[in-house]
Amino acid sequence: MKKKFTLIMYFLTFSAVFSQENTTSKPEDTEVWSPKPPIVIPSNESRAPSDAIVLLDGSSLSKWESTKDASGPKWILNSDSSMTILPGTGSIQTKEKFGDVQLHIEWKSPIELEKTGQNRGNSGVFLQKRYEVQVLDNNSNDTYSNGQVASIYKQSIPLAMASNKTGEWNSYDIIFHAPKFDPQGNRIKKGTITVLHNGILVQDHYELEGTTEYIGQPKKVAHGEDSLELQDHGSEVSYRNIWLRKLNE
């Protein structure tokens, strides 16, 4: 009987407290008014958001340099506001270095159906010059899955194949968070990459094992902010409308 009485009293006490909390709480008790997010004017199909750093708008290649030396890029600036790789002149990189970013970039493969596998429409978007999102023409062109279009090269197979027809423009929207290292150079947090290919989620917050290597395993060498690099792999791939937003400031 005593145990039953104790349980009844506990239930009545809990009910009273619960009822009191419900009657005294107000909606504004859980409203947060500060800080307020900054206002950013969204982009349309041809313009970058108001807080973006525009890396290519078709007017010049002034934001870029050759990876071979300190000279300007040898790639071709086209009348349609795009630029095209001039094979053999080397990859290019941004003069400015970046950490965590939201990147928008559009690319188009050339029509070179005589080539197959990794030789057709091959280029790459290298975040911090170390982590590659593959650019490749895989339309009716098979290759290894962790090296196909929209893969994190040799690390992560894309969740879908979302390419437009060969010769048409594609877009990548990439969210990149750089890896973190302690003062001794030990990695304490993996970097991550999310990729939308033509609006389709193809890499979902993938945790990088290290650098994306052509031969061998990923490397975990400490580094800081670095350039965005676009690869010359011998194909006349074109790029346009490149912009990014810094996420760590």
PDB file of C-alpha atoms in Angstrom:
ATOM      1  CA  MET A   1       0.000   0.000   0.000  1.00  0.00           C
ATOM      2  CA  LYS A   2       2.844   2.409   0.863  1.00  0.00           C
ATOM      3  CA  LYS A   3       4.518   1.783  -2.502  1.00  0.00           C
ATOM      4  CA  LYS A   4       1.244   2.403  -4.330  1.00  0.00           C
ATOM      5  CA  PHE A   5       0.702   5.653  -2.391  1.00  0.00           C
ATOM      6  CA  THR A   6       4.237   6.829  -3.270  1.00  0.00           C
ATOM      7  CA  LEU A   7       3.660   6.216  -6.982  1.00  0.00           C
ATOM      8  CA  ILE A   8       0.381   8.121  -6.896  1.00  0.00           C
ATOM      9  CA  MET A   9       2.019  11.108  -5.149  1.00  0.00           C
ATOM     10  CA  TYR A  10       4.910  11.110  -7.696  1.00  0.00           C
ATOM     11  CA  PHE A  11       2.436  11.097 -10.586  1.00  0.00           C
ATOM     12  CA  LEU A  12       0.402  13.960  -9.075  1.00  0.00           C
ATOM     13  CA  THR A  13       3.543  16.021  -8.418  1.00  0.00           C
ATOM     14  CA  PHE A  14       4.890  15.464 -11.969  1.00  0.00           C
ATOM     15  CA  SER A  15       1.522  16.372 -13.467  1.00  0.00           C
ATOM     16  CA  ALA A  16       1.387  19.580 -11.441  1.00  0.00           C
ATOM     17  CA  VAL A  17       4.898  20.635 -12.523  1.00  0.00           C
ATOM     18  CA  PHE A  18       4.210  19.769 -16.163  1.00  0.00           C
ATOM     19  CA  SER A  19       0.936  21.687 -16.087  1.00  0.00           C
ATOM     20  CA  GLN A  20       2.597  24.700 -14.455  1.00  0.00           C
ATOM     21  CA  GLU A  21       5.377  24.785 -17.076  1.00  0.00           C
ATOM     22  CA  ASN A  22       2.845  24.672 -19.893  1.00  0.00           C
ATOM     23  CA  THR A  23       0.751  27.489 -18.441  1.00  0.00           C
ATOM     24  CA  THR A  24       3.680  29.832 -17.651  1.00  0.00           C
ATOM     25  CA  SER A  25       5.741  29.324 -20.853  1.00  0.00           C
ATOM     26  CA  LYS A  26       5.277  31.776 -23.719  1.00  0.00           C
ATOM     27  CA  PRO A  27       6.215  31.506 -27.410  1.00  0.00           C
ATOM     28  CA  GLU A  28       8.722  34.357 -27.107  1.00  0.00           C
ATOM     29  CA  ASP A  29      10.666  32.435 -24.446  1.00  0.00           C
ATOM     30  CA  THR A  30      12.320  30.425 -27.234  1.00  0.00           C
ATOM     31  CA  GLU A  31      12.664  33.208 -29.837  1.00  0.00           C
ATOM     32  CA  VAL A  32      16.210  34.281 -30.727  1.00  0.00           C
ATOM     33  CA  TRP A  33      16.555  37.720 -32.346  1.00  0.00           C
ATOM     34  CA  SER A  34      20.328  38.166 -32.445  1.00  0.00           C
ATOM     35  CA  PRO A  35      22.664  37.849 -34.229  1.00  0.00           C
ATOM     36  CA  LYS A  36      20.943  38.493 -37.546  1.00  0.00           C
ATOM     37  CA  PRO A  37      22.361  36.793 -40.666  1.00  0.00           C
ATOM     38  CA  PRO A  38      23.845  39.144 -43.279  1.00  0.00           C
ATOM     39  CA  ILE A  39      21.667  39.930 -46.267  1.00  0.00           C
ATOM     40  CA  VAL A  40      22.867  38.309 -49.501  1.00  0.00           C
ATOM     41  CA  ILE A  41      21.186  39.030 -52.822  1.00  0.00           C
ATOM     42  CA  PRO A  42      20.748  35.678 -54.638  1.00  0.00           C
ATOM     43  CA  SER A  43      22.122  35.023 -58.088  1.00  0.00           C
ATOM     44  CA  ASN A  44      20.285  34.201 -61.265  1.00  0.00           C
ATOM     45  CA  GLU A  45      21.594  32.005 -64.068  1.00  0.00           C
ATOM     46  CA  SER A  46      24.279  34.459 -65.162  1.00  0.00           C
ATOM     47  CA  ARG A  47      25.192  36.488 -62.075  1.00  0.00           C
ATOM     48  CA  ALA A  48      26.931  35.668 -58.811  1.00  0.00           C
ATOM     49  CA  PRO A  49      25.484  36.422 -55.342  1.00  0.00           C
ATOM     50  CA  SER A  50      26.228  39.856 -53.944  1.00  0.00           C
ATOM     51  CA  ASP A  51      28.933  38.640 -51.525  1.00  0.00           C
ATOM     52  CA  ALA A  52      30.720  36.325 -53.984  1.00  0.00           C
ATOM     53  CA  ILE A  53      34.240  36.627 -55.345  1.00  0.00           C
ATOM     54  CA  VAL A  54      33.900  36.418 -59.127  1.00  0.00           C
ATOM     55  CA  LEU A  55      36.791  34.443 -60.608  1.00  0.00           C
ATOM     56  CA  LEU A  56      35.588  34.350 -64.207  1.00  0.00           C
ATOM     57  CA  ASP A  57      32.926  36.551 -65.752  1.00  0.00           C
ATOM     58  CA  GLY A  58      34.292  36.497 -69.290  1.00  0.00           C
ATOM     59  CA  SER A  59      35.967  39.902 -69.195  1.00  0.00           C
ATOM     60  CA  SER A  60      39.526  38.749 -68.421  1.00  0.00           C
ATOM     61  CA  LEU A  61      41.713  36.050 -66.886  1.00  0.00           C
ATOM     62  CA  SER A  62      43.219  38.491 -64.396  1.00  0.00           C
ATOM     63  CA  LYS A  63      42.292  36.388 -61.343  1.00  0.00           C
ATOM     64  CA  TRP A  64      44.331  33.444 -62.656  1.00  0.00           C
ATOM     65  CA  GLU A  65      47.956  32.450 -63.193  1.00  0.00           C
ATOM     66  CA  SER A  66      49.832  29.501 -64.650  1.00  0.00           C
ATOM     67  CA  THR A  67      50.825  26.692 -62.295  1.00  0.00           C
ATOM     68  CA  LYS A  68      54.072  26.284 -64.256  1.00  0.00           C
ATOM     69  CA  ASP A  69      55.488  29.732 -63.556  1.00  0.00           C
ATOM     70  CA  ALA A  70      54.455  33.268 -62.629  1.00  0.00           C
ATOM     71  CA  SER A  71      53.193  34.083 -66.123  1.00  0.00           C
ATOM     72  CA  GLY A  72      49.574  34.614 -67.003  1.00  0.00           C
ATOM     73  CA  PRO A  73      47.388  31.719 -68.171  1.00  0.00           C
ATOM     74  CA  LYS A  74      47.632  30.695 -71.815  1.00  0.00           C
ATOM     75  CA  TRP A  75      44.034  29.479 -71.990  1.00  0.00           C
ATOM     76  CA  ILE A  76      41.684  31.001 -74.560  1.00  0.00           C
ATOM     77  CA  LEU A  77      39.160  33.681 -73.557  1.00  0.00           C
ATOM     78  CA  ASN A  78      36.082  33.284 -75.754  1.00  0.00           C
ATOM     79  CA  SER A  79      33.520  35.798 -76.992  1.00  0.00           C
ATOM     80  CA  ASP A  80      30.726  33.990 -75.107  1.00  0.00           C
ATOM     81  CA  SER A  81      32.337  34.842 -71.718  1.00  0.00           C
ATOM     82  CA  SER A  82      33.875  31.384 -71.318  1.00  0.00           C
ATOM     83  CA  MET A  83      37.473  30.211 -71.389  1.00  0.00           C
ATOM     84  CA  THR A  84      38.853  27.069 -73.022  1.00  0.00           C
ATOM     85  CA  ILE A  85      41.904  25.026 -72.135  1.00  0.00           C
ATOM     86  CA  LEU A  86      44.734  25.315 -74.651  1.00  0.00           C
ATOM     87  CA  PRO A  87      46.131  21.781 -74.305  1.00  0.00           C
ATOM     88  CA  GLY A  88      49.783  21.607 -73.370  1.00  0.00           C
ATOM     89  CA  THR A  89      49.977  25.067 -71.811  1.00  0.00           C
ATOM     90  CA  GLY A  90      49.455  23.728 -68.297  1.00  0.00           C
ATOM     91  CA  SER A  91      46.935  24.029 -65.506  1.00  0.00           C
ATOM     92  CA  ILE A  92      45.905  27.359 -64.032  1.00  0.00           C
ATOM     93  CA  GLN A  93      45.235  28.483 -60.463  1.00  0.00           C
ATOM     94  CA  THR A  94      43.723  31.471 -58.707  1.00  0.00           C
ATOM     95  CA  LYS A  95      46.091  34.142 -57.486  1.00  0.00           C
ATOM     96  CA  GLU A  96      44.104  34.324 -54.265  1.00  0.00           C
ATOM     97  CA  LYS A  97      44.156  31.499 -51.732  1.00  0.00           C
ATOM     98  CA  PHE A  98      41.068  30.173 -49.964  1.00  0.00           C
ATOM     99  CA  GLY A  99      39.910  28.037 -47.053  1.00  0.00           C
ATOM    100  CA  ASP A 100      36.304  26.870 -46.681  1.00  0.00           C
ATOM    101  CA  VAL A 101      34.228  27.873 -49.706  1.00  0.00           C
ATOM    102  CA  GLN A 102      30.995  27.562 -51.607  1.00  0.00           C
ATOM    103  CA  LEU A 103      32.033  27.253 -55.244  1.00  0.00           C
ATOM    104  CA  HIS A 104      29.954  27.547 -58.409  1.00  0.00           C
ATOM    105  CA  ILE A 105      31.570  26.549 -61.690  1.00  0.00           C
ATOM    106  CA  GLU A 106      30.204  25.674 -65.131  1.00  0.00           C
ATOM    107  CA  TRP A 107      32.012  23.494 -67.647  1.00  0.00           C
ATOM    108  CA  LYS A 108      31.521  21.972 -71.090  1.00  0.00           C
ATOM    109  CA  SER A 109      33.246  18.976 -72.661  1.00  0.00           C
ATOM    110  CA  PRO A 110      34.432  19.197 -76.268  1.00  0.00           C
ATOM    111  CA  ILE A 111      33.013  16.757 -78.780  1.00  0.00           C
ATOM    112  CA  GLU A 112      35.919  14.341 -79.186  1.00  0.00           C
ATOM    113  CA  LEU A 113      34.201  10.991 -79.679  1.00  0.00           C
ATOM    114  CA  GLU A 114      37.368   9.426 -81.089  1.00  0.00           C
ATOM    115  CA  LYS A 115      38.775   9.458 -77.564  1.00  0.00           C
ATOM    116  CA  THR A 116      37.763   7.010 -74.849  1.00  0.00           C
ATOM    117  CA  GLY A 117      37.963   6.525 -71.105  1.00  0.00           C
ATOM    118  CA  GLN A 118      39.996   9.082 -69.188  1.00  0.00           C
ATOM    119  CA  ASN A 119      41.103  10.795 -72.401  1.00  0.00           C
ATOM    120  CA  ARG A 120      37.704  12.235 -73.337  1.00  0.00           C
ATOM    121  CA  GLY A 121      36.867  15.686 -71.988  1.00  0.00           C
ATOM    122  CA  ASN A 122      39.171  15.302 -68.997  1.00  0.00           C
ATOM    123  CA  SER A 123      39.915  18.148 -66.610  1.00  0.00           C
ATOM    124  CA  GLY A 124      39.504  18.645 -62.886  1.00  0.00           C
ATOM    125  CA  VAL A 125      38.555  21.147 -60.208  1.00  0.00           C
ATOM    126  CA  PHE A 126      41.206  21.045 -57.477  1.00  0.00           C
ATOM    127  CA  LEU A 127      40.214  22.619 -54.170  1.00  0.00           C
ATOM    128  CA  GLN A 128      43.290  23.958 -52.380  1.00  0.00           C
ATOM    129  CA  LYS A 129      45.289  22.372 -55.248  1.00  0.00           C
ATOM    130  CA  ARG A 130      44.955  18.988 -53.535  1.00  0.00           C
ATOM    131  CA  TYR A 131      41.385  17.690 -53.648  1.00  0.00           C
ATOM    132  CA  GLU A 132      39.961  16.961 -57.092  1.00  0.00           C
ATOM    133  CA  VAL A 133      36.381  16.876 -58.262  1.00  0.00           C
ATOM    134  CA  GLN A 134      36.679  15.110 -61.606  1.00  0.00           C
ATOM    135  CA  VAL A 135      35.565  16.695 -64.881  1.00  0.00           C
ATOM    136  CA  LEU A 136      35.067  14.105 -67.612  1.00  0.00           C
ATOM    137  CA  ASP A 137      32.787  13.240 -70.538  1.00  0.00           C
ATOM    138  CA  ASN A 138      31.229   9.927 -69.503  1.00  0.00           C
ATOM    139  CA  ASN A 139      28.354   9.967 -71.981  1.00  0.00           C
ATOM    140  CA  SER A 140      28.553   6.510 -73.629  1.00  0.00           C
ATOM    141  CA  ASN A 141      32.111   6.398 -72.330  1.00  0.00           C
ATOM    142  CA  ASP A 142      32.851   4.005 -69.506  1.00  0.00           C
ATOM    143  CA  THR A 143      35.718   4.318 -67.021  1.00  0.00           C
ATOM    144  CA  TYR A 144      36.487   3.339 -63.432  1.00  0.00           C
ATOM    145  CA  SER A 145      33.706   4.553 -61.125  1.00  0.00           C
ATOM    146  CA  ASN A 146      35.919   6.443 -58.678  1.00  0.00           C
ATOM    147  CA  GLY A 147      37.405   8.366 -61.588  1.00  0.00           C
ATOM    148  CA  GLN A 148      34.242   9.187 -63.524  1.00  0.00           C
ATOM    149  CA  VAL A 149      32.587  12.586 -63.782  1.00  0.00           C
ATOM    150  CA  ALA A 150      31.746  14.153 -60.383  1.00  0.00           C
ATOM    151  CA  SER A 151      33.838  11.650 -58.453  1.00  0.00           C
ATOM    152  CA  ILE A 152      36.184  12.762 -55.721  1.00  0.00           C
ATOM    153  CA  TYR A 153      39.061  11.377 -57.713  1.00  0.00           C
ATOM    154  CA  LYS A 154      40.113   7.867 -56.660  1.00  0.00           C
ATOM    155  CA  GLN A 155      38.210   8.285 -53.371  1.00  0.00           C
ATOM    156  CA  SER A 156      34.437   8.632 -53.704  1.00  0.00           C
ATOM    157  CA  ILE A 157      32.102   7.320 -56.403  1.00  0.00           C
ATOM    158  CA  PRO A 158      29.314   9.818 -57.200  1.00  0.00           C
ATOM    159  CA  LEU A 159      25.793   8.997 -56.071  1.00  0.00           C
ATOM    160  CA  ALA A 160      24.467   9.552 -59.597  1.00  0.00           C
ATOM    161  CA  MET A 161      25.582  10.230 -63.157  1.00  0.00           C
ATOM    162  CA  ALA A 162      23.950  13.593 -63.909  1.00  0.00           C
ATOM    163  CA  SER A 163      25.769  14.894 -67.004  1.00  0.00           C
ATOM    164  CA  ASN A 164      24.136  16.870 -69.764  1.00  0.00           C
ATOM    165  CA  LYS A 165      24.725  15.852 -73.387  1.00  0.00           C
ATOM    166  CA  THR A 166      28.275  16.089 -74.700  1.00  0.00           C
ATOM    167  CA  GLY A 167      28.929  19.646 -75.829  1.00  0.00           C
ATOM    168  CA  GLU A 168      26.328  21.149 -73.474  1.00  0.00           C
ATOM    169  CA  TRP A 169      27.075  23.114 -70.330  1.00  0.00           C
ATOM    170  CA  ASN A 170      27.202  21.443 -66.913  1.00  0.00           C
ATOM    171  CA  SER A 171      27.379  23.023 -63.471  1.00  0.00           C
ATOM    172  CA  TYR A 172      29.014  22.046 -60.204  1.00  0.00           C
ATOM    173  CA  ASP A 173      27.974  23.612 -56.916  1.00  0.00           C
ATOM    174  CA  ILE A 174      30.514  22.580 -54.312  1.00  0.00           C
ATOM    175  CA  ILE A 175      30.645  23.083 -50.545  1.00  0.00           C
ATOM    176  CA  PHE A 176      34.174  22.538 -49.279  1.00  0.00           C
ATOM    177  CA  HIS A 177      35.392  22.523 -45.692  1.00  0.00           C
ATOM    178  CA  ALA A 178      39.155  22.214 -45.442  1.00  0.00           C
ATOM    179  CA  PRO A 179      40.852  19.707 -43.149  1.00  0.00           C
ATOM    180  CA  LYS A 180      42.222  21.006 -39.848  1.00  0.00           C
ATOM    181  CA  PHE A 181      45.717  20.394 -38.503  1.00  0.00           C
ATOM    182  CA  ASP A 182      47.304  20.994 -35.108  1.00  0.00           C
ATOM    183  CA  PRO A 183      50.574  22.997 -34.699  1.00  0.00           C
ATOM    184  CA  GLN A 184      52.551  19.756 -35.016  1.00  0.00           C
ATOM    185  CA  GLY A 185      51.012  19.041 -38.426  1.00  0.00           C
ATOM    186  CA  ASN A 186      48.709  16.257 -37.301  1.00  0.00           C
ATOM    187  CA  ARG A 187      45.293  16.199 -38.916  1.00  0.00           C
ATOM    188  CA  ILE A 188      42.643  16.709 -36.264  1.00  0.00           C
ATOM    189  CA  LYS A 189      39.618  17.011 -38.554  1.00  0.00           C
ATOM    190  CA  LYS A 190      38.945  15.623 -42.018  1.00  0.00           C
ATOM    191  CA  GLY A 191      37.988  17.929 -44.857  1.00  0.00           C
ATOM    192  CA  THR A 192      34.585  17.472 -46.453  1.00  0.00           C
ATOM    193  CA  ILE A 193      33.141  17.986 -49.931  1.00  0.00           C
ATOM    194  CA  THR A 194      29.510  18.196 -51.014  1.00  0.00           C
ATOM    195  CA  VAL A 195      28.792  18.380 -54.760  1.00  0.00           C
ATOM    196  CA  LEU A 196      25.635  19.099 -56.743  1.00  0.00           C
ATOM    197  CA  HIS A 197      26.023  18.260 -60.430  1.00  0.00           C
ATOM    198  CA  ASN A 198      23.408  20.095 -62.507  1.00  0.00           C
ATOM    199  CA  GLY A 199      21.395  20.463 -59.306  1.00  0.00           C
ATOM    200  CA  ILE A 200      21.624  16.758 -58.405  1.00  0.00           C
ATOM    201  CA  LEU A 201      23.333  15.753 -55.147  1.00  0.00           C
ATOM    202  CA  VAL A 202      26.230  13.494 -56.138  1.00  0.00           C
ATOM    203  CA  GLN A 203      28.631  13.854 -53.178  1.00  0.00           C
ATOM    204  CA  ASP A 204      27.004  14.138 -49.765  1.00  0.00           C
ATOM    205  CA  HIS A 205      29.400  15.656 -47.209  1.00  0.00           C
ATOM    206  CA  TYR A 206      32.140  13.212 -48.161  1.00  0.00           C
ATOM    207  CA  GLU A 207      34.994  13.068 -45.630  1.00  0.00           C
ATOM    208  CA  LEU A 208      38.313  13.263 -47.444  1.00  0.00           C
ATOM    209  CA  GLU A 209      40.881  10.590 -46.590  1.00  0.00           C
ATOM    210  CA  GLY A 210      43.597  12.983 -47.778  1.00  0.00           C
ATOM    211  CA  THR A 211      44.832  14.310 -51.100  1.00  0.00           C
ATOM    212  CA  THR A 212      43.412  12.813 -54.310  1.00  0.00           C
ATOM    213  CA  GLU A 213      46.336  10.932 -55.854  1.00  0.00           C
ATOM    214  CA  TYR A 214      46.633   9.479 -59.360  1.00  0.00           C
ATOM    215  CA  ILE A 215      48.981   6.784 -58.042  1.00  0.00           C
ATOM    216  CA  GLY A 216      49.042   5.547 -54.468  1.00  0.00           C
ATOM    217  CA  GLN A 217      47.129   6.339 -51.328  1.00  0.00           C
ATOM    218  CA  PRO A 218      45.855   9.723 -50.077  1.00  0.00           C
ATOM    219  CA  LYS A 219      48.415  11.903 -48.296  1.00  0.00           C
ATOM    220  CA  LYS A 220      47.726  13.801 -45.062  1.00  0.00           C
ATOM    221  CA  VAL A 221      50.314  16.575 -45.304  1.00  0.00           C
ATOM    222  CA  ALA A 222      49.474  19.688 -43.277  1.00  0.00           C
ATOM    223  CA  HIS A 223      48.686  22.857 -45.215  1.00  0.00           C
ATOM    224  CA  GLY A 224      46.838  26.131 -44.951  1.00  0.00           C
ATOM    225  CA  GLU A 225      44.700  28.077 -47.396  1.00  0.00           C
ATOM    226  CA  ASP A 226      45.565  27.567 -51.039  1.00  0.00           C
ATOM    227  CA  SER A 227      44.476  28.258 -54.600  1.00  0.00           C
ATOM    228  CA  LEU A 228      41.667  26.816 -56.673  1.00  0.00           C
ATOM    229  CA  GLU A 229      43.241  24.969 -59.597  1.00  0.00           C
ATOM    230  CA  LEU A 230      41.777  23.911 -62.947  1.00  0.00           C
ATOM    231  CA  GLN A 231      43.556  21.081 -64.723  1.00  0.00           C
ATOM    232  CA  ASP A 232      44.965  20.901 -68.237  1.00  0.00           C
ATOM    233  CA  HIS A 233      44.665  17.197 -69.070  1.00  0.00           C
ATOM    234  CA  GLY A 234      44.938  17.559 -72.830  1.00  0.00           C
ATOM    235  CA  SER A 235      41.276  18.208 -73.672  1.00  0.00           C
ATOM    236  CA  GLU A 236      39.696  21.471 -74.797  1.00  0.00           C
ATOM    237  CA  VAL A 237      37.283  21.681 -71.874  1.00  0.00           C
ATOM    238  CA  SER A 238      35.622  25.083 -71.432  1.00  0.00           C
ATOM    239  CA  TYR A 239      34.686  26.905 -68.217  1.00  0.00           C
ATOM    240  CA  ARG A 240      32.462  29.871 -67.462  1.00  0.00           C
ATOM    241  CA  ASN A 241      30.658  31.698 -64.641  1.00  0.00           C
ATOM    242  CA  ILE A 242      33.060  30.804 -61.831  1.00  0.00           C
ATOM    243  CA  TRP A 243      32.489  32.354 -58.409  1.00  0.00           C
ATOM    244  CA  LEU A 244      32.878  31.436 -54.779  1.00  0.00           C
ATOM    245  CA  ARG A 245      31.860  32.573 -51.332  1.00  0.00           C
ATOM    246  CA  LYS A 246      34.201  32.335 -48.365  1.00  0.00           C
ATOM    247  CA  LEU A 247      32.648  30.346 -45.531  1.00  0.00           C
ATOM    248  CA  ASN A 248      35.264  30.889 -42.830  1.00  0.00           C
ATOM    249  CA  GLU A 249      35.050  34.680 -42.417  1.00  0.00           C
TER     250      GLU A 249
END
